[in-house]
Short mmCIF file of C-alpha atoms in Angstrom, two decimals:
data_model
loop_
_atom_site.label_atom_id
_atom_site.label_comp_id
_atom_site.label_asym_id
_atom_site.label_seq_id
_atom_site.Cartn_x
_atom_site.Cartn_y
_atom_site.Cartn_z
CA UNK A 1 21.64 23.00 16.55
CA UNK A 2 20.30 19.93 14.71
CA UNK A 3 19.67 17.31 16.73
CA UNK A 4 18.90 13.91 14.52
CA UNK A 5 19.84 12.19 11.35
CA UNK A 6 18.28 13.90 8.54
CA UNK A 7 15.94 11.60 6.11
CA UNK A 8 15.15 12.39 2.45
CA UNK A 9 11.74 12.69 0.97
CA UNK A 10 11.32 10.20 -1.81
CA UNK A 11 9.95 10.08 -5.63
CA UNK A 12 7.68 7.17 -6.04
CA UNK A 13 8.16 6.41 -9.89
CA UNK A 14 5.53 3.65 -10.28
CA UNK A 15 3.20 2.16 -8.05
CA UNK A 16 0.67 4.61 -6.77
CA UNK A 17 -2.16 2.83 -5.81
CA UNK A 18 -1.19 -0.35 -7.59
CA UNK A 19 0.80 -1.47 -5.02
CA UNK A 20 -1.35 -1.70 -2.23
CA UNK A 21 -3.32 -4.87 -4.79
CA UNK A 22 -1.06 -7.06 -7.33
CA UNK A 23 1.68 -4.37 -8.89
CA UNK A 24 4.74 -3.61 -8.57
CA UNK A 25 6.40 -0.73 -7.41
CA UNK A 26 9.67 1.43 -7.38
CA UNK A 27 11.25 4.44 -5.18
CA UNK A 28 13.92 6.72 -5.15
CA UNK A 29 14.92 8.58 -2.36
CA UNK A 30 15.07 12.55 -3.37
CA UNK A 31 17.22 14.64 -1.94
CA UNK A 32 15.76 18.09 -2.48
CA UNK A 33 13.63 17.90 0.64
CA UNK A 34 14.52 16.13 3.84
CA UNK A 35 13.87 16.53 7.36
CA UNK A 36 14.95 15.82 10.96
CA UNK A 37 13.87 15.70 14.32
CA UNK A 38 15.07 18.76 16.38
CA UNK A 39 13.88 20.33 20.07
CA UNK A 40 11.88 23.29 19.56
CA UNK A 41 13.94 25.68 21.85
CA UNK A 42 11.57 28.74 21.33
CA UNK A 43 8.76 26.45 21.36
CA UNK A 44 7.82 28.29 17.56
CA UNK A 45 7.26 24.76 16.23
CA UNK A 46 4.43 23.98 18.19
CA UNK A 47 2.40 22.15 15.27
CA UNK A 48 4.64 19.48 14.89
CA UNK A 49 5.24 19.35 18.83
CA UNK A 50 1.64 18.57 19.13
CA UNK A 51 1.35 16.82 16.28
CA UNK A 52 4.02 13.85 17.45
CA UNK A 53 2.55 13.80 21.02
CA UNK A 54 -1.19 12.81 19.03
CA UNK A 55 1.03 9.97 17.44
CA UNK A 56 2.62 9.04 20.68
CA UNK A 57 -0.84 8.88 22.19
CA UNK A 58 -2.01 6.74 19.29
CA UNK A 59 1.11 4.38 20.33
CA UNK A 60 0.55 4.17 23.67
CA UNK A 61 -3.48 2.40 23.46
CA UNK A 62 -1.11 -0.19 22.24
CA UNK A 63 -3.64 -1.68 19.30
CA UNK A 64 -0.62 -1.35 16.62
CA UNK A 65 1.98 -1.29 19.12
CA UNK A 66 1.68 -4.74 20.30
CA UNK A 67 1.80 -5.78 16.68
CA UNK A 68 5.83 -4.21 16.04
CA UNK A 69 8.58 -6.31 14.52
CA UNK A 70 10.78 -3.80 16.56
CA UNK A 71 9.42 -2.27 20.13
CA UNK A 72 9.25 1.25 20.49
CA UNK A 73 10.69 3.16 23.64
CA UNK A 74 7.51 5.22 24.64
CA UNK A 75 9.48 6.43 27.64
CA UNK A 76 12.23 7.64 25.68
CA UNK A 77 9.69 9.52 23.37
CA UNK A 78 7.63 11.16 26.17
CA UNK A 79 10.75 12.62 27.40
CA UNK A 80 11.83 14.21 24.63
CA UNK A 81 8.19 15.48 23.87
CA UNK A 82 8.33 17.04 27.67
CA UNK A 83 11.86 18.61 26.09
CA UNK A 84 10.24 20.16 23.02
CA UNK A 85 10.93 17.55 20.01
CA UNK A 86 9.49 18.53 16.41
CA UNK A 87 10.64 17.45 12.93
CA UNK A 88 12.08 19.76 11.24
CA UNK A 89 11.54 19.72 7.89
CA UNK A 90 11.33 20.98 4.00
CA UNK A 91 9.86 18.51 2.86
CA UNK A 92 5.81 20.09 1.64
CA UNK A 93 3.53 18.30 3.42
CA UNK A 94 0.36 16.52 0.92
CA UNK A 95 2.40 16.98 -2.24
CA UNK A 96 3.64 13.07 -2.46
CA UNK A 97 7.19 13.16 -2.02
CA UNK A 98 6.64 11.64 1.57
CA UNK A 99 6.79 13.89 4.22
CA UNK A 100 5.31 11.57 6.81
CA UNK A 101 7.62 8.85 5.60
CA UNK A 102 10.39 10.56 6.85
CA UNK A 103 8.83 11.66 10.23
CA UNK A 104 7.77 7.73 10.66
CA UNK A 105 11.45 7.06 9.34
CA UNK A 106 12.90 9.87 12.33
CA UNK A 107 10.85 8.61 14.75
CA UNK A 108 12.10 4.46 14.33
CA UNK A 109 15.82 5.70 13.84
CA UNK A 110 15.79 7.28 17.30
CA UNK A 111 12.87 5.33 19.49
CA UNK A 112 12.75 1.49 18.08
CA UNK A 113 14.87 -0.73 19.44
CA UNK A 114 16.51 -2.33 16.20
CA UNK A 115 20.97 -2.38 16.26
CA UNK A 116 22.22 0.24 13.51
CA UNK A 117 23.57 -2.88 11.01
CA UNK A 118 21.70 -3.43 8.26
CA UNK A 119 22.37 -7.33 8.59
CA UNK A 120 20.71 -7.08 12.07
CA UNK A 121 16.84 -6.59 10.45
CA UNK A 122 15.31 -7.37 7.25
CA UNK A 123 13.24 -4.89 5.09
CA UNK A 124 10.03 -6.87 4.98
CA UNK A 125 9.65 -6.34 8.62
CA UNK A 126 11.01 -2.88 8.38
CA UNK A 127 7.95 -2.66 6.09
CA UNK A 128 5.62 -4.11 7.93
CA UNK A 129 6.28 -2.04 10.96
CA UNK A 130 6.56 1.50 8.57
CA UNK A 131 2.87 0.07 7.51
CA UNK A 132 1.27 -0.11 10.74
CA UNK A 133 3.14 3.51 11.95
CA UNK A 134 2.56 5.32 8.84
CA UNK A 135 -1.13 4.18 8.95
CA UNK A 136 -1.64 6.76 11.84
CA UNK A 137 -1.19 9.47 9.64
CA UNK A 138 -3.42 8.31 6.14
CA UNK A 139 -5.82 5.50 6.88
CA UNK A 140 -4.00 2.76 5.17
CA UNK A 141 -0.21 2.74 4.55
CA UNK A 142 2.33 0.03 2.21
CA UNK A 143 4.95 1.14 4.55
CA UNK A 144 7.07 1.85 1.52
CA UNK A 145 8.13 5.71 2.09
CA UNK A 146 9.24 5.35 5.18
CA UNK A 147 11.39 2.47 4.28
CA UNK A 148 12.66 4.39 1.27
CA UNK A 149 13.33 7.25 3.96
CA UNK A 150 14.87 4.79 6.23
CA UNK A 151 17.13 3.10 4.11
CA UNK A 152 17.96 5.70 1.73
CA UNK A 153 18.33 4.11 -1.76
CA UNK A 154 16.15 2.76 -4.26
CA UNK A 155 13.36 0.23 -3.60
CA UNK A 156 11.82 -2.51 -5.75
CA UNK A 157 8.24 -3.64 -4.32
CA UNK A 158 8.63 -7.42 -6.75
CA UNK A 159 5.65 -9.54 -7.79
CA UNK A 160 5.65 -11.06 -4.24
CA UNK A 161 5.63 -7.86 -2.27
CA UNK A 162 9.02 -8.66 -1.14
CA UNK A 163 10.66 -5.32 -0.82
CA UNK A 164 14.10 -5.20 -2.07
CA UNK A 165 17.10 -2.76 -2.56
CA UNK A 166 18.05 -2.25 -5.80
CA UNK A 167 21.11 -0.98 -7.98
CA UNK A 168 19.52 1.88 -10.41
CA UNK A 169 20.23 5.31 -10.64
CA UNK A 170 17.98 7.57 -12.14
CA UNK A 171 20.76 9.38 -13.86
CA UNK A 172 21.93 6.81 -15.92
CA UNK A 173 18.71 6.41 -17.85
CA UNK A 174 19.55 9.45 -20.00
CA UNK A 175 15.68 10.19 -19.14
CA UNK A 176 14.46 14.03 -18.26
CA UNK A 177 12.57 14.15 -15.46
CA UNK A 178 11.00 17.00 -13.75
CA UNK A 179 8.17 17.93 -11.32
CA UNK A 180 5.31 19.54 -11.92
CA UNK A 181 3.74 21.80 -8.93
CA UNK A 182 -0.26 21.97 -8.70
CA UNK A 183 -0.17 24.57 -6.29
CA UNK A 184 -2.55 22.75 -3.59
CA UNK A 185 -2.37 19.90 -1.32
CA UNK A 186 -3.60 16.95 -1.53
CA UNK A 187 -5.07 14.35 1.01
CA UNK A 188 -4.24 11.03 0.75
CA UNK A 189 -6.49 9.43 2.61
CA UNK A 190 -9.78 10.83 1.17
CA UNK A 191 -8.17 9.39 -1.96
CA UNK A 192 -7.03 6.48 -1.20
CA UNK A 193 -10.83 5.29 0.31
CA UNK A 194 -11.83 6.66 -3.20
CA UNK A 195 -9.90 3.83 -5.12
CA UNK A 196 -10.52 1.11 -2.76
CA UNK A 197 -14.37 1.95 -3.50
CA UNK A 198 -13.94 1.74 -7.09
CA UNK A 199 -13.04 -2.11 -6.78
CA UNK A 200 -17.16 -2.40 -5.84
CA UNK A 201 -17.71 -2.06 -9.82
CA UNK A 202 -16.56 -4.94 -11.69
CA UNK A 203 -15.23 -3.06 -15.04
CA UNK A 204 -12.84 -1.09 -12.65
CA UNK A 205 -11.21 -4.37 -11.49
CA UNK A 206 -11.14 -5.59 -14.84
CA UNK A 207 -9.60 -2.82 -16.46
CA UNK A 208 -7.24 -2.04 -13.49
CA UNK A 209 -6.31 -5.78 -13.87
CA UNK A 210 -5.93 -6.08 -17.23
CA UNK A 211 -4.57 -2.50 -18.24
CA UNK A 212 -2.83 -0.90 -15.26
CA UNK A 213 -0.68 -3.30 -13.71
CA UNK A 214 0.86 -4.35 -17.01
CA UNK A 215 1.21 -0.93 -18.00
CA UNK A 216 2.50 -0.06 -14.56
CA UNK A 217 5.09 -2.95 -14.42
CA UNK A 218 6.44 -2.62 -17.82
CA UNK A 219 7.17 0.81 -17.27
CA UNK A 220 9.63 -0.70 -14.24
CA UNK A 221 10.71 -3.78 -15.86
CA UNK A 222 11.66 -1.68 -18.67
CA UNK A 223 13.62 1.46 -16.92
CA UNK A 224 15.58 -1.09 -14.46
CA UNK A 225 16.36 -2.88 -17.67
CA UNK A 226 17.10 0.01 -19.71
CA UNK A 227 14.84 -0.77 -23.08
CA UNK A 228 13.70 3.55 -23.16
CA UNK A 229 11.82 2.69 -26.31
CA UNK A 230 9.95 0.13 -24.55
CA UNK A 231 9.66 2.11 -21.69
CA UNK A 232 7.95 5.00 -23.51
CA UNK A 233 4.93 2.70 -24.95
CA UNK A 234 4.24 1.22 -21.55
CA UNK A 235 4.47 4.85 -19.82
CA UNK A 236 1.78 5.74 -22.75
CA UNK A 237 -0.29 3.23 -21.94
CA UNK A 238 0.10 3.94 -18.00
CA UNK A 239 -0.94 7.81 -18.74
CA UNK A 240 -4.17 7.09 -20.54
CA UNK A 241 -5.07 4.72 -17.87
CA UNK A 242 -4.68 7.24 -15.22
CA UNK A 243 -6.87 10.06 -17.34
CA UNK A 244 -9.60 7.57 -17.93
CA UNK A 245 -10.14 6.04 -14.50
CA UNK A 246 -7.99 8.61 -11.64
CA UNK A 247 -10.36 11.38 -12.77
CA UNK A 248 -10.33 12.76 -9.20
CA UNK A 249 -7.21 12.30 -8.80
CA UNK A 250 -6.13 15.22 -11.37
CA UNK A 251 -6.83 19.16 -9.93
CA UNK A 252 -8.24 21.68 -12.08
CA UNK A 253 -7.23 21.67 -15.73
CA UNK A 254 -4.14 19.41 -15.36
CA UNK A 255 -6.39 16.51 -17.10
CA UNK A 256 -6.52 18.84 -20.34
CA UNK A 257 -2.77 19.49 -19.95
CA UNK A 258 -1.16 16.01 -19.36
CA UNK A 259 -3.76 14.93 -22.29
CA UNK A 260 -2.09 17.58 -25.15
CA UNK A 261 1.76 17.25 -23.76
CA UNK A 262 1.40 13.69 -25.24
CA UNK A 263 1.56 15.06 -28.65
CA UNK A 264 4.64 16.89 -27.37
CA UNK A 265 6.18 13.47 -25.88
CA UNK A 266 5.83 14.53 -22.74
CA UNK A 267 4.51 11.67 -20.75
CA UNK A 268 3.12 13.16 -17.34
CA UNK A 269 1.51 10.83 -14.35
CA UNK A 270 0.70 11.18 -10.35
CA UNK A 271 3.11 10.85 -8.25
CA UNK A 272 2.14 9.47 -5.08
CA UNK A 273 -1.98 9.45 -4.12
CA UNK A 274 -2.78 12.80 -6.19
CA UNK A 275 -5.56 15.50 -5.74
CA UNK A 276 -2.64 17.89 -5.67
CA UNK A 277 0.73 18.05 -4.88
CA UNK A 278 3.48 17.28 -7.40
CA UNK A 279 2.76 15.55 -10.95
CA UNK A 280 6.04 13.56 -12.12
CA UNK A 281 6.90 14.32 -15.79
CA UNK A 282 9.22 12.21 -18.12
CA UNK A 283 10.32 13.29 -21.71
CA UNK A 284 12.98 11.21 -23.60
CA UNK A 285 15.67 14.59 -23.63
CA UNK A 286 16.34 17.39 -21.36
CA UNK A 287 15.24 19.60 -25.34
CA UNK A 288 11.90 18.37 -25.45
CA UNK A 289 10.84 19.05 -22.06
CA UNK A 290 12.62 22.22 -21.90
CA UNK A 291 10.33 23.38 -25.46
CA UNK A 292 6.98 21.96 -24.01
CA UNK A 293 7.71 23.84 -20.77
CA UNK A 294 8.17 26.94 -22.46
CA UNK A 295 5.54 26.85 -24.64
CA UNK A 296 3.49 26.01 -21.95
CA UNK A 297 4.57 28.54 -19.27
CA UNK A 298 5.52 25.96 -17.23
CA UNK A 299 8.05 25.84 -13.83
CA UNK A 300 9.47 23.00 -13.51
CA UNK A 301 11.57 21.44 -10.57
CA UNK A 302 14.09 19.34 -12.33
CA UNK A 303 14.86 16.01 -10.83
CA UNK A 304 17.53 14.82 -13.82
#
């Protein structure tokens, strides 16, 4: 029997990387994948066991503990680790649709002390706190999956950083919009150290200033606003970008791939920190990504 609340995985549209400096940023939550926390009866999950007792021993030297919006119960937690407690999950782990997200997310539904009304905390501290719990598990963390986990409907990271919820549905755009799977995993923190050394050469910072984050927050400005022809140029614009300077980013021959489905008008970016995982394709009809597909000998998991 299921014991907890089950939390989504999430699609982060735009914002990889941008928004931990001056972009913006927008989530969805995704429904395909989700996960919950569950006692491991059989004691067959034994991975995750141990792998929530490492972050419960991270809590409890108290450097990032001491520093929560919302107190945890590290008794409660410790008991239920003694009783077995995992998260069980589908959502794939390293493929950037969140999967730690929505353990942090778990993990604060059942062990912070915060009321269940939504008037009763604010999402910047939610934030905050996701930042400095998710951090355990890459390095460095916006806090912005679990939130997305957590609250369970679309996010807008503004200008200010203020995180705030927002009324869009990616249905109603008329877009297609599909996943592409790499095959392999991909770690984000490894990645994530990569980009933050790239701002030690000048004509990184420039172009990332100059050609990224207006690329990056056009493509949102645009979608939220519904202006698809607009949206296409700046998503153009955003996809170059990322071939030119998130090199590493792309595995194997997916560089050569995303490159020639822009002749097909198939526009096809990272989704989340890269080196694997899922890539997050757009096309402007459910016909023209179906035909590129095809020709391509390409499985795709359809998101709209």
């Amino acid at each position: 029997m299921e014991y907890g609340t089950h939390f989504n995985s999430k699609l982060l549209l735009f914002g990889e990387y941008g928004l931990m400096y001056d972009a913006m940023a927008l989530t969805i939550p995704f429904d395909r994948f989700s996960g919950c926390l569950d006692f491991d009866i059989d004691r067959s999950h034994l991975e995750s066991s141990a792998e929530i007792f490492k972050f419960y021993k991270h809590l409890e030297k108290g450097e990032s503990f001491q520093k929560l919006n919302y107190a945890f119960d590290l008794n409660h937690l410790k008991a239920d680790l003694d009783k077995g407690i995992y998260f069980n999950s589908s959502i794939p782990q390293q493929y950037g649709v969140g999967s730690s997200g929505a353990l942090v997310a778990a993990l604060f539904d059942r062990y912070a002390t915060h009321s269940n009304s939504e008037n009763e905390f604010l999402p910047e501290l939610l934030k905050a706190d996701f930042a400095l719990l998710e951090s355990y598990f890459h390095g460095k963390s916006s806090g912005l999956d679990p939130l997305i986990s957590f609250l369970n409907q679309p996010i807008l990271i503004d200008l200010k950083k203020i995180p705030q919820k927002v009324d869009f549905e990616l249905l109603q755009t008329d877009l297609s919009v599909a996943l592409i799977d790499t095959q392999t995993t991909g770690a984000t923190g490894p990645l994530v150290q990569h980009f933050i050394d790239q701002f030690n050469f000048p004509e990184f910072e420039m172009a990332f200033e100059q050609h990224f984050i207006p690329s990056n927050n056009g493509c949102i400005r645009s979608l939220l606003s519904g202006k698809k022809a607009e949206f296409f140029i700046f998503l153009e614009q955003l996809v170059h970008f990322e071939l030119m300077h998130f090199r590493r980013m792309f595995t194997g021959n997916y560089r050569a791939l995303i490159s020639e489905a822009l002749n097909e008008q198939v526009f096809i970016k990272l989704l989340g920190s890269g080196g694997g995982g899922f890539l997050l394709a757009f096309a402007e009809s459910e016909n023209i990504m179906k035909r590129w597909a095809e020709k391509n000998d390409m499985k795709l998991l359809v998101v709209v």
